[in-house]
XYZ file of C-alpha atoms in Angstrom:
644
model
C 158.115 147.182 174.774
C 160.656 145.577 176.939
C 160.534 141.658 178.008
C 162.792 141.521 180.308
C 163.770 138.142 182.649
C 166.470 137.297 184.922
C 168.875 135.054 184.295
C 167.324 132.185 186.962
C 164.040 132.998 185.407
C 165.297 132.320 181.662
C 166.954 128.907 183.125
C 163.682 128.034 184.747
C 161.829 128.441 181.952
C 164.538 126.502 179.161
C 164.721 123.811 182.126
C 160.974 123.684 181.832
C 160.793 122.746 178.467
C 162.578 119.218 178.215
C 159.838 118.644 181.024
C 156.592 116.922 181.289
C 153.613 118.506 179.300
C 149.987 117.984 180.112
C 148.617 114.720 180.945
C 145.557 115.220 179.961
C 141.279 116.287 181.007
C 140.756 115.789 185.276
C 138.466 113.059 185.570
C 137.017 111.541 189.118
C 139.511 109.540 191.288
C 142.082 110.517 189.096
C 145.264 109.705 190.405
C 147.342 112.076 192.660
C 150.283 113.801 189.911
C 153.361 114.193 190.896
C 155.229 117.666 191.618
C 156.883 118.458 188.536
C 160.383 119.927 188.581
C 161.182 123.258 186.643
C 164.756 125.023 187.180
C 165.392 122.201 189.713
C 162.392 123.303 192.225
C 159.551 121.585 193.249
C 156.323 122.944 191.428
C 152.381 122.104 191.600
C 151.189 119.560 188.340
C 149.041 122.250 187.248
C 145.925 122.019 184.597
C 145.074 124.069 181.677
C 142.683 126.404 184.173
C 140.170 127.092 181.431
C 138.348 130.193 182.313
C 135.523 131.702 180.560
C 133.833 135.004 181.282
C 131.445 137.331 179.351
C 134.194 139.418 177.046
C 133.790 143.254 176.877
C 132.306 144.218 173.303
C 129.875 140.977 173.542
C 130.790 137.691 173.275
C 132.817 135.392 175.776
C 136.731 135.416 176.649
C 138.127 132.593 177.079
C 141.517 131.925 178.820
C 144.362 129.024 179.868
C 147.698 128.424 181.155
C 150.700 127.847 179.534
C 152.710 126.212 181.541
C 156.302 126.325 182.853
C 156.657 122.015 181.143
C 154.958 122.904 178.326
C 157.888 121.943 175.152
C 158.666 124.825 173.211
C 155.961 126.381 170.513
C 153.151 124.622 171.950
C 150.000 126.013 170.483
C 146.172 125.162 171.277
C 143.002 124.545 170.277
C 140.171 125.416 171.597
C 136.592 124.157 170.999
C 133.154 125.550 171.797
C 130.431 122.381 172.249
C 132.301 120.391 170.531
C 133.103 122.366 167.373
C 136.913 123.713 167.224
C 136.662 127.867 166.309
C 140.290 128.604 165.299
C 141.653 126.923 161.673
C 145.046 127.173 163.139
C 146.454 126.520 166.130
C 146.956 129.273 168.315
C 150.516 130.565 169.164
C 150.608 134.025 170.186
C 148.328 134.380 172.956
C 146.525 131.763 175.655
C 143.446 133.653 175.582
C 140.346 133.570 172.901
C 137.668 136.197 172.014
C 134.848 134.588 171.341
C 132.114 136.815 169.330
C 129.790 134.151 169.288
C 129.565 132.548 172.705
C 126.468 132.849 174.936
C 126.015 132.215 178.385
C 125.402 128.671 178.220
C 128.096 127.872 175.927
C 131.143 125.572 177.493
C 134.964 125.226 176.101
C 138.073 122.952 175.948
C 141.619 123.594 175.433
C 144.158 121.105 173.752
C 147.641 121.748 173.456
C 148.991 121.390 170.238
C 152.864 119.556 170.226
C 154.316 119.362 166.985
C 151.377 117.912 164.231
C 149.485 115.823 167.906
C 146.864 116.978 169.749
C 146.808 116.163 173.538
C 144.169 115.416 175.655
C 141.104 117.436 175.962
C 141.045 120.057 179.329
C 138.702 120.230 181.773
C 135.571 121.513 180.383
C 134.964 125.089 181.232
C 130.893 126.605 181.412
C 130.644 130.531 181.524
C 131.229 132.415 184.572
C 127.572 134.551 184.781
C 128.125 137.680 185.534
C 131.826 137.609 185.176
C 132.804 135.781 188.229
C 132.391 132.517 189.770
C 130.601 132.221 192.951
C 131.458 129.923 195.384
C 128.902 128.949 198.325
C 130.444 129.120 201.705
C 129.617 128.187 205.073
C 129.792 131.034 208.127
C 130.283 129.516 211.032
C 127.413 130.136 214.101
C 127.562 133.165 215.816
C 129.251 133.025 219.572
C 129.304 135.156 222.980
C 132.358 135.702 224.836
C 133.010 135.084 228.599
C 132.180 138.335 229.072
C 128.345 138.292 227.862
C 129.482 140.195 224.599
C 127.901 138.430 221.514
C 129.763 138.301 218.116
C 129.867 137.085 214.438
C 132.137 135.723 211.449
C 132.953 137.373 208.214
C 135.044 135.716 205.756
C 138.854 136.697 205.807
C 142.033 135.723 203.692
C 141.940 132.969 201.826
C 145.309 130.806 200.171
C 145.002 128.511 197.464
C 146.960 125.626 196.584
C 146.260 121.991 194.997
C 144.942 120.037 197.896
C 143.702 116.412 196.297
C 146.817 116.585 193.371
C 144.493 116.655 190.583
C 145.896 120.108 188.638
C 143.314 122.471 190.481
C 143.660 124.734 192.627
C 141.499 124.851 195.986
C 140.997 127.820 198.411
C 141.566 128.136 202.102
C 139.593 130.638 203.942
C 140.389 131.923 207.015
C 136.739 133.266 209.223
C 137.315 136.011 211.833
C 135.150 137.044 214.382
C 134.036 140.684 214.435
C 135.389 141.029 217.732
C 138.969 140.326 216.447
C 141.704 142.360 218.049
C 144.633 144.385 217.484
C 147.402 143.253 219.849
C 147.651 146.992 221.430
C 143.986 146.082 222.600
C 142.190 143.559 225.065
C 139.106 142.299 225.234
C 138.081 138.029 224.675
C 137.321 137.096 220.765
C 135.543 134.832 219.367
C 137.532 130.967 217.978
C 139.294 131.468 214.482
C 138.200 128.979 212.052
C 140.083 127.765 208.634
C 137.724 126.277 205.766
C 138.976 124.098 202.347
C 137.003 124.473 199.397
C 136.679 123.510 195.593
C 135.725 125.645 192.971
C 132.843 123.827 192.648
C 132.137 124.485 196.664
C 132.540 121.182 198.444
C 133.618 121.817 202.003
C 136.658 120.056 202.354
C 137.329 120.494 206.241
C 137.040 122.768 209.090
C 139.528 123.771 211.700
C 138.982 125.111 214.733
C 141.830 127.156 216.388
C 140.548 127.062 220.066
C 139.947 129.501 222.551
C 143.728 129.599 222.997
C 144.336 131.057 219.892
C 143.819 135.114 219.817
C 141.876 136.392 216.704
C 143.516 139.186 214.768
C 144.858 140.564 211.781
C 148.744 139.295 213.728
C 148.375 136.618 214.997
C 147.341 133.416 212.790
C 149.285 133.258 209.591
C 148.471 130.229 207.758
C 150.711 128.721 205.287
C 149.126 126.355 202.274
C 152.092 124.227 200.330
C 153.502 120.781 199.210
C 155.800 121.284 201.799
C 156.828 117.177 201.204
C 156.611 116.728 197.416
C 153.672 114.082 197.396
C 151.570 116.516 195.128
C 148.659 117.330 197.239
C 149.203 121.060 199.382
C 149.059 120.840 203.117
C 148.139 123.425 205.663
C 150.419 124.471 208.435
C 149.442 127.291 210.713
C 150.484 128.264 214.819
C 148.102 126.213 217.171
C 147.148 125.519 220.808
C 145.551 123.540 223.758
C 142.164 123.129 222.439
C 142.944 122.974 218.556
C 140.140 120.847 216.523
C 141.604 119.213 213.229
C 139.129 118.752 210.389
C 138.853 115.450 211.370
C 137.554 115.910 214.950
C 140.774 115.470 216.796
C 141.719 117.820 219.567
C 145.311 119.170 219.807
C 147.007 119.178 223.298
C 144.598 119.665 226.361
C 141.258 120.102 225.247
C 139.951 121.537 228.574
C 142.738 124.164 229.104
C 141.826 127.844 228.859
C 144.733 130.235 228.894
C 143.067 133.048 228.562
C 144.141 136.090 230.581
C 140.748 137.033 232.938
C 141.933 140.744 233.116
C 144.241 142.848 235.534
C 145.616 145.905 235.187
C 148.977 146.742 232.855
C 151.972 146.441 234.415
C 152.912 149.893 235.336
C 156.005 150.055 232.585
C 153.392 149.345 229.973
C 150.957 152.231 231.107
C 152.854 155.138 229.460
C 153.388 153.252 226.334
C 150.161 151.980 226.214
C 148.183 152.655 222.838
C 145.108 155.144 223.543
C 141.935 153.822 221.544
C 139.597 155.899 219.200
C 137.401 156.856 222.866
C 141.004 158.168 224.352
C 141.213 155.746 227.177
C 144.371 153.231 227.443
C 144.543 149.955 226.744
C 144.044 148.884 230.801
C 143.656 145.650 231.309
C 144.495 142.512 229.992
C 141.443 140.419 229.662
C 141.274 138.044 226.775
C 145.043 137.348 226.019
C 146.903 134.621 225.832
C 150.236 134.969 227.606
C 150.663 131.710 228.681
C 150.236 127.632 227.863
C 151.796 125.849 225.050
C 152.351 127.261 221.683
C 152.598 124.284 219.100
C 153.120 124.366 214.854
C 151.209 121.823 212.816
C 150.748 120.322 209.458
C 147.582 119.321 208.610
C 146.570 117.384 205.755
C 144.829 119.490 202.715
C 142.325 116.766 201.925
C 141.180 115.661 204.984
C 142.177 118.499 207.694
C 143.595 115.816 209.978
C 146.917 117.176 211.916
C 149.783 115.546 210.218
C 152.424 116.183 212.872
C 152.806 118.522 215.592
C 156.150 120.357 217.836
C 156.974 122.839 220.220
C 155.918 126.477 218.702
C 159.243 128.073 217.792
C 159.746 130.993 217.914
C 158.678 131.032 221.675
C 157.672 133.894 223.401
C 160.426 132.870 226.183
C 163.106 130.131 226.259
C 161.944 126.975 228.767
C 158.086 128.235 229.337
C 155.701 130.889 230.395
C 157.458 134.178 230.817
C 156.207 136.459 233.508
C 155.168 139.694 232.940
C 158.448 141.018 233.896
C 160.335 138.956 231.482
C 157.966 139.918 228.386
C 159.135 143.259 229.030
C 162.867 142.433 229.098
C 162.538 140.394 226.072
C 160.429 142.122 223.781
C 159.448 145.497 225.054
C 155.680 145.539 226.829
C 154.495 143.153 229.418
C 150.886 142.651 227.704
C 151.561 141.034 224.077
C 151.572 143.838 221.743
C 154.896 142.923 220.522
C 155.312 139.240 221.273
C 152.305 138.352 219.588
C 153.023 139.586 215.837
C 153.735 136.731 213.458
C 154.763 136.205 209.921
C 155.017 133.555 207.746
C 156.379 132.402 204.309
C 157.604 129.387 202.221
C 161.422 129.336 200.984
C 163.227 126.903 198.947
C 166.057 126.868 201.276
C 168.002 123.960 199.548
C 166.901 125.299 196.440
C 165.206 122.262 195.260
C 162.152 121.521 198.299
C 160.116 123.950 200.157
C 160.622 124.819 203.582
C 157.717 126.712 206.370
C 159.195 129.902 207.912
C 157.669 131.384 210.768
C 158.953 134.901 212.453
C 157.429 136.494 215.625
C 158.469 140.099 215.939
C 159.382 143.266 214.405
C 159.075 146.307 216.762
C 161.880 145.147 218.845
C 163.520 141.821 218.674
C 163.045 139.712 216.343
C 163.057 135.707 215.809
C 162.326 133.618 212.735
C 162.367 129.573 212.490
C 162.837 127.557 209.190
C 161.498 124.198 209.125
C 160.969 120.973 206.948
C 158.147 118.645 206.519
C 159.040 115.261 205.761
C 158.095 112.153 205.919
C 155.584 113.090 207.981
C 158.129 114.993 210.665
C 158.563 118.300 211.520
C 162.062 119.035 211.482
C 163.878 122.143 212.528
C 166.180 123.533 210.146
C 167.482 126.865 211.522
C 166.746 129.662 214.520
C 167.495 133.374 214.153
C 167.367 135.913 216.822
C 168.492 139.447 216.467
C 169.624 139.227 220.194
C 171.876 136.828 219.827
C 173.895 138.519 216.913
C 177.448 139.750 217.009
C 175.351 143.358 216.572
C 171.812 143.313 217.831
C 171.555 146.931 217.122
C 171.964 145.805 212.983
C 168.961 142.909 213.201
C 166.247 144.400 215.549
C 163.645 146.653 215.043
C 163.863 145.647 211.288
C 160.366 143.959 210.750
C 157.662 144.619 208.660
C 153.858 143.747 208.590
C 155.051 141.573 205.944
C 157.704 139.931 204.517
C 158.487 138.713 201.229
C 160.556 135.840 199.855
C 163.384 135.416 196.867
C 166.275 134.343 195.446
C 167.904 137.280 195.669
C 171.840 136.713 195.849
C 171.600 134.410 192.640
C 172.709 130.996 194.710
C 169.522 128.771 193.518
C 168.128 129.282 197.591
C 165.487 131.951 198.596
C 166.728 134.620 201.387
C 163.726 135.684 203.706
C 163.438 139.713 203.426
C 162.184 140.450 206.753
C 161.491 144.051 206.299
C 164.445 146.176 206.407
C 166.733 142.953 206.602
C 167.599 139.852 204.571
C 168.100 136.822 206.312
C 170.300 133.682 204.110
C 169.143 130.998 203.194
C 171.288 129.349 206.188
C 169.700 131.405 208.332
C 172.104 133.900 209.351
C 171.713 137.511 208.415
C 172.805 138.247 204.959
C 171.948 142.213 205.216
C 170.651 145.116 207.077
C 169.661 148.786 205.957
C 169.575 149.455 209.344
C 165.806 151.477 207.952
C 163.758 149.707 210.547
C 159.970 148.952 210.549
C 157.764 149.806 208.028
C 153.808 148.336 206.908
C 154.749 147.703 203.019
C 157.870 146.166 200.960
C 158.211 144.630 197.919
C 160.538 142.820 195.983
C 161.023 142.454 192.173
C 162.813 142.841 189.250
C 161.631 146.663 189.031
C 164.510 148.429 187.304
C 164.937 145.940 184.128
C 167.942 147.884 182.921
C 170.367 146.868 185.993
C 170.628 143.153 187.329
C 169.099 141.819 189.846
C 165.987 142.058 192.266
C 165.560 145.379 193.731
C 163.367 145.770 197.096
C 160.762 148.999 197.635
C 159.592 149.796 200.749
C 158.233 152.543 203.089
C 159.617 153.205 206.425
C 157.838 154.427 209.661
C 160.800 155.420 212.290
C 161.935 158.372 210.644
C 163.471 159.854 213.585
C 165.258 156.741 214.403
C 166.406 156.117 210.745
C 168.301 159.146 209.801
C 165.478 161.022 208.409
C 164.188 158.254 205.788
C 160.515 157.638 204.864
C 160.404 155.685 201.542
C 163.848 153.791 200.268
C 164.853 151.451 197.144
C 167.036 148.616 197.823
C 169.585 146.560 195.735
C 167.805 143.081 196.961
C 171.370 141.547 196.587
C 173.866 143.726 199.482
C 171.090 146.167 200.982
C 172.812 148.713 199.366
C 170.751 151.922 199.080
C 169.647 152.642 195.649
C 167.858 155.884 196.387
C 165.711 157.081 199.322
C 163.049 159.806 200.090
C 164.295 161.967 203.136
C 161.251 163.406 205.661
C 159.391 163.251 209.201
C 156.136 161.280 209.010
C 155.358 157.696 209.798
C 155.103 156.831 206.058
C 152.134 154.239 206.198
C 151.949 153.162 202.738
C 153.622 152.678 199.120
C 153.385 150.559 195.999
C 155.697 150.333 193.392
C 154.256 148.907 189.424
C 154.172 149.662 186.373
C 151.439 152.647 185.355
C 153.472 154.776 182.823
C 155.241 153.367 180.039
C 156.887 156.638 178.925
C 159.596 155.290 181.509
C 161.450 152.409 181.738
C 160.786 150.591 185.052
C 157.852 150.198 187.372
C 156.371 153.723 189.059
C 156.561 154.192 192.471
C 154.163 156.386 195.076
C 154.049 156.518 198.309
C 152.087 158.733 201.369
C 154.302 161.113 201.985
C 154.097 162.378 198.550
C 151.498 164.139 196.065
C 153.451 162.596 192.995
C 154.584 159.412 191.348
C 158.444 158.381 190.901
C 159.973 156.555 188.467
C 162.159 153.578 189.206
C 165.261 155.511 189.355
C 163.812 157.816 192.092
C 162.765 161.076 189.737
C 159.555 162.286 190.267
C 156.972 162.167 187.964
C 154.057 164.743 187.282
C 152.137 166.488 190.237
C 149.971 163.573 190.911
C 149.549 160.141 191.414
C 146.834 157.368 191.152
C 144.003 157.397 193.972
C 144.974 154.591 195.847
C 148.221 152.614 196.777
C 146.841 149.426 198.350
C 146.908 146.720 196.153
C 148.208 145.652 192.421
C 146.327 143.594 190.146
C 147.507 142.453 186.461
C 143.961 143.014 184.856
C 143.188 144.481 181.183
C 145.114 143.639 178.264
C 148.307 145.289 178.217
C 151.426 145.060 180.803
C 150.548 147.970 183.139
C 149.251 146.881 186.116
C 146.271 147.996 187.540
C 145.375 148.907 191.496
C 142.717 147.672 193.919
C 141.074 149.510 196.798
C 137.697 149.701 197.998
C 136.154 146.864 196.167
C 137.571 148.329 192.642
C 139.942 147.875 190.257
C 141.141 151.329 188.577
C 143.704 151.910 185.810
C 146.039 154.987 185.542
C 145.508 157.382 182.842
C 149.025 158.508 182.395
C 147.550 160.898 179.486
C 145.321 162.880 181.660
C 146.785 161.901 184.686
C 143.937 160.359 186.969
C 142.217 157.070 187.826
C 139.709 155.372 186.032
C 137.390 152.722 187.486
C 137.793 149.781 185.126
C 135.136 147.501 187.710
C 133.069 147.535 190.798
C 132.649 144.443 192.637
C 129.530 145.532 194.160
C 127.948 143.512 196.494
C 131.706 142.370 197.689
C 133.024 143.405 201.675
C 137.152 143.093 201.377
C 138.458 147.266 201.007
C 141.788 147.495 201.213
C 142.994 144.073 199.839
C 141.355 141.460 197.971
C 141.054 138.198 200.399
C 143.399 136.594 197.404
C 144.736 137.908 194.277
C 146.450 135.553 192.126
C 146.768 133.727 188.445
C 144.650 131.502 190.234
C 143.016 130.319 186.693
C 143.192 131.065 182.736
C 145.796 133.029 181.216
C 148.760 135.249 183.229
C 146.481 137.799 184.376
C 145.067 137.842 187.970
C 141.930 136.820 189.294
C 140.911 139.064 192.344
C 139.050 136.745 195.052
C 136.572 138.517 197.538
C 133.781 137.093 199.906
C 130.266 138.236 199.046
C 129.012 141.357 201.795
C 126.869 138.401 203.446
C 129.565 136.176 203.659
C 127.939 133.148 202.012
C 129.934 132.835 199.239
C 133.314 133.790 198.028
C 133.457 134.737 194.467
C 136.270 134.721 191.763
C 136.524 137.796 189.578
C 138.498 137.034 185.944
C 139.246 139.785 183.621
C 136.925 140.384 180.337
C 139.289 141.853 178.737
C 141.221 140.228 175.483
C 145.082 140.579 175.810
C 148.095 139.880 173.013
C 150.693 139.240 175.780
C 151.834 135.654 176.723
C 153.736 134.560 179.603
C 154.062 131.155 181.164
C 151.369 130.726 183.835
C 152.651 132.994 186.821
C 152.422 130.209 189.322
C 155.442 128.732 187.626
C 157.150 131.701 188.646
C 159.189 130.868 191.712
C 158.644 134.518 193.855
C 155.160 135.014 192.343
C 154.152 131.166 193.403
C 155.946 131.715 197.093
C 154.383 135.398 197.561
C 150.695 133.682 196.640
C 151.898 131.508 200.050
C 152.634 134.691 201.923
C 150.092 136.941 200.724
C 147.164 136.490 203.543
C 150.158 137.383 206.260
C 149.190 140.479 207.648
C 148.557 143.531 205.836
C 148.647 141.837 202.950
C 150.977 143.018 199.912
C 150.266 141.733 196.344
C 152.894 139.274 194.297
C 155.036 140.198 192.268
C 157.140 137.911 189.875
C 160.867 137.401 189.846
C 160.984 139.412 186.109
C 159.947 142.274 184.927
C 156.761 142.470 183.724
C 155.542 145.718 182.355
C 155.786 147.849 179.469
């Protein structure tokens, strides 16, 4: 097996160990802990996360982190009521199968530092039937202007350490089911944003407003320390008519910019996207074209709105654009492009994290960097592909995502904005001139050469010189190896399945067959689905997620197999979170219930002799659990290799 990490990963970790190591068991109104520093970056105070779940074979697994401070050859013990199981302390692994346990047992973890044993953890009960299941509350259902009646379902959810106490809470985003695509009108219903503890306290609520459009593009909500004071905050795009958690109303709370309908201007007619009943996209009731645009930080605790600016980037310099100069500027007159955000978090000093915001892919696009401090909002950089030396290089470039690295080796993250790279400065660092495409991601795939590499899938084949699927040197944008052909190439994912070759596997839509990370293909076919990635059973293959599953690649016999169902669960294509939210290094997949009254937390059963410092001490797996919910929403990967 290969254990392969970067160079700025192996300093993180060897910075991490001269630093603090756990404090100790949370207790009520215990104080607020302070970020701790690993590598030089900011990082969340994190506790053990003690997880236990029925195991597979009988018994109970039970799981923890080791964390990025923890001093060299730290061990643990673990106890079950009261009475420690192992007679020495355990090394190798952060994760315990426990042939004894019942349901109703409950477990602690102490690290073990030299011959001393530190404070008790949190003490963990059994999550019945494998997951833990978190009450939530749907907001009431609403009718829009037009008469037409609608509901919520829970949507993507973030998680971050809200009151500083070492565990992680969840923020849920509700849509109503009469969100929209940009390419369509019609009114939708107020987009809510929820805080919650494990345990499944309401924390706050948010309302958006009416002037905020529901949709998969257009709120992307960002949940970070953004100014080191160790509880997360919230920031997300807001408007006239904005409700903090605390009751407060954001700008005018009377204003309703709401288009009332009208036909599409006639240069948007031909263009128009046709939906599934074949008629065109006519009129332009329900959007929201005009009135202030604003950014806020709101508190994680409390919900209250921290501090508030101007929205940038704007959808027109000085105001509200006509319809005429929407269509100069970004290519329709009716929001389709001018509406489509993305968000991320970047250490852009290398040290404190910064919010990023970008509006735009199809056709220009803009991106803003900015710091929260001190309770200000502070601007640190614009980018605009128009305004470039070479437009033609920057535009067109987006993605439905983005992703976020270090990936020119200067200590500051680079935004990868689909097809481009953006410095840390904020100018343009590189362009593969590939254009748009719905997946990317960014790694250390290819473990023999250095560096980050950067998959991705491309849509504008006939605009791109023929290219559908490409692999990246994350570093110069120079093309590593790409896949030549004619279709809009919706979809790709690039992991680990096959350890008969070095790498991570690659497979895409346009093809019947796997790759491996040089480009070669592999075999005649490839696993069922290429959604979603998830770091489940016990060795380092990843496994994938569609369709409420999680399925594992035979590479023997060369097909899926259904390692769980989470029946009863409503998220197909991607989980609402997926993350090393809790326990060991593996993920926990996180999913609202069909009804949408609860969200529950799925941890794996399986018993694993891998260990790895707690992935959320990995700075592009902690920043890409920021980015995640951003629209079509990728899974993280970690700034090493990790596979076989």
């Amino acid at each position: 097996m290969i254990y392969h990490m970067t160079t700025s990963r192996m300093a993180l970790i060897v910075a991490g160990l001269t630093a603090m190591a756990f404090a100790g068991p949370v207790a009520a109104q215990k104080p607020v802990q302070t970020p701790v520093q690993i590598g030089g970056r900011q990082f969340e105070h994190l506790d053990r996360g003690v997880v236990a779940v029925p195991a597979l074979g009988g018994g109970n697994l039970v799981s923890w982190r080791l964390l990025g401070t923890d001093p060299a050859k730290t061990a643990f013990n673990i106890y079950r009521d009261g009475k420690k199981l192992n007679t020495a302390p355990i090394s190798a692994t952060t994760n315990y199968g426990d042939k004894a346990g019942v349901a109703g047992s409950t477990y602690v973890v102490r690290a073990v530092v030299g011959e001393t044993e530190r404070a008790a953890s949190k003490v963990a009960a059994v999550w019945q039937p494998g997951y833990l299941s978190i009450p939530i509350q749907k907001p009431q259902d609403g009718t829009t202007p037009a008469g037409d009646p609608y509901t919520y379902k829970a949507s993507d959810v973030s998680a971050a350490d809200l009151d500083g106490d070492g565990q992680l809470e969840l923020v849920l985003k509700w849509d109503p089911s009469n969100a929209q695509d940009n390419s369509r009108s019609g009114y939708t219903g107020n987009v809510f944003i929820d805080a919650y503890t494990f345990e499944g306290k309401r924390l706050w609520r948010i309302d958006l407003g009416k002037n905020i459009r529901a949709g998969q593009h257009y709120t992307q909500f960002l949940v970070y320390d953004f100014d080191g004071d160790g509880k997360a905050e919230m920031s997300v795009k807001t408007a006239d008519g904005t409700i903090d958690g605390q009751g407060k109303v954001i700008g005018d709370p009377n204003a309703d910019w709401r288009s009332k309908g009208g036909e599409l201007p006639a240069q948007d007619k031909a263009g128009a996207k046709a939906l599934s009943d074949g008629k065109l996209v006519a009129e332009l009731a329900g959007r929201v074209l005009q009135g202030p645009e604003y950014l806020t930080v709101f508190d994680g605790l409390t919900g209250g709105a921290l501090a508030t600016a101007p929205y940038d980037p704007p959808r027109y310099p000085g105001g509200n654009p006509t319809t005429e100069q929407l269509i100069e500027t970004w290519g329709d007159g009716y929001g389709n492009r001018v509406d489509r955000f993305l968000a991320g978090v970047a250490y852009l000093d290398g040290k404190r994290p910064s919010i990023v915001y970008g509006r735009g892919y199809y056709t220009k696009s803009t991106l803003a960097a900015w710091d929260y401090r001190d309770g200000k909002l502070t601007k640190r950089w614009f980018f605009d592909s128009e305004v470039q030396a070479d437009p033609d290089t920057w535009r067109k470039q987006g993605n439905h995502s983005l992703s976020v690295a270090d990936i020119d080796g200067d200590g500051k993250d680079e935004i990868i904005y689909g097809s481009m790279a953006i410095d840390d400065d904020g100018t343009g660092l590189w362009s593969t001139g590939l254009k748009h495409g719905d997946a990317l991601h960014v790694s250390d795939f290819d473990p023999v050469r250095p560096g980050l590499e950067r998959f991705g899938v491309h849509e504008n084949s006939k605009e791109n010189g023929g290219i559908v699927t490409s692999m990246v040197d994350a570093k110069t944008g120079n093309l590593l190896w790409t896949v030549p052909g004619t279709i809009d190439n919706g979809r790709g994912i690039i992991m680990d399945v096959d350890p008969r070759y070095p790498g991570a596997e690659s497979w895409t839509s346009a093809e019947p067959f796997l790759r491996d990370v040089k480009g070669n293909p592999i075999g005649a076919t490839k696993p069922q689905t290429n959604k979603f990635a998830v770091w489940w059973d016990g060795d380092l293959q990843r496994e994938q997620y569609e369709n409420m599953n999680i399925y594992k690649w035979n590479w023997k016999e060369q097909r899926s197999e259904r390692l769980l169902n989470l029946e009863g669960t409503s998220v197909p294509n991607a989980p609402s979170l997926s993350g090393d939210v809790v326990g060991d290094w593996r993920e926990e997949v996180v999913v609202p219930a069909t009804d949408s009254q609860s969200l529950r937390i799925y941890a794996t059963p399986y018993v694993t002799t891998h260990k790895f410092v707690t992935l959320m001490h990995d700075p592009v797996y902690r920043l890409a659990i920021a980015w995640q919910q951003t629209t079509y929403n990728q899974p993280p990967h970690t700034s090493f290799y990790l596979g076989e």
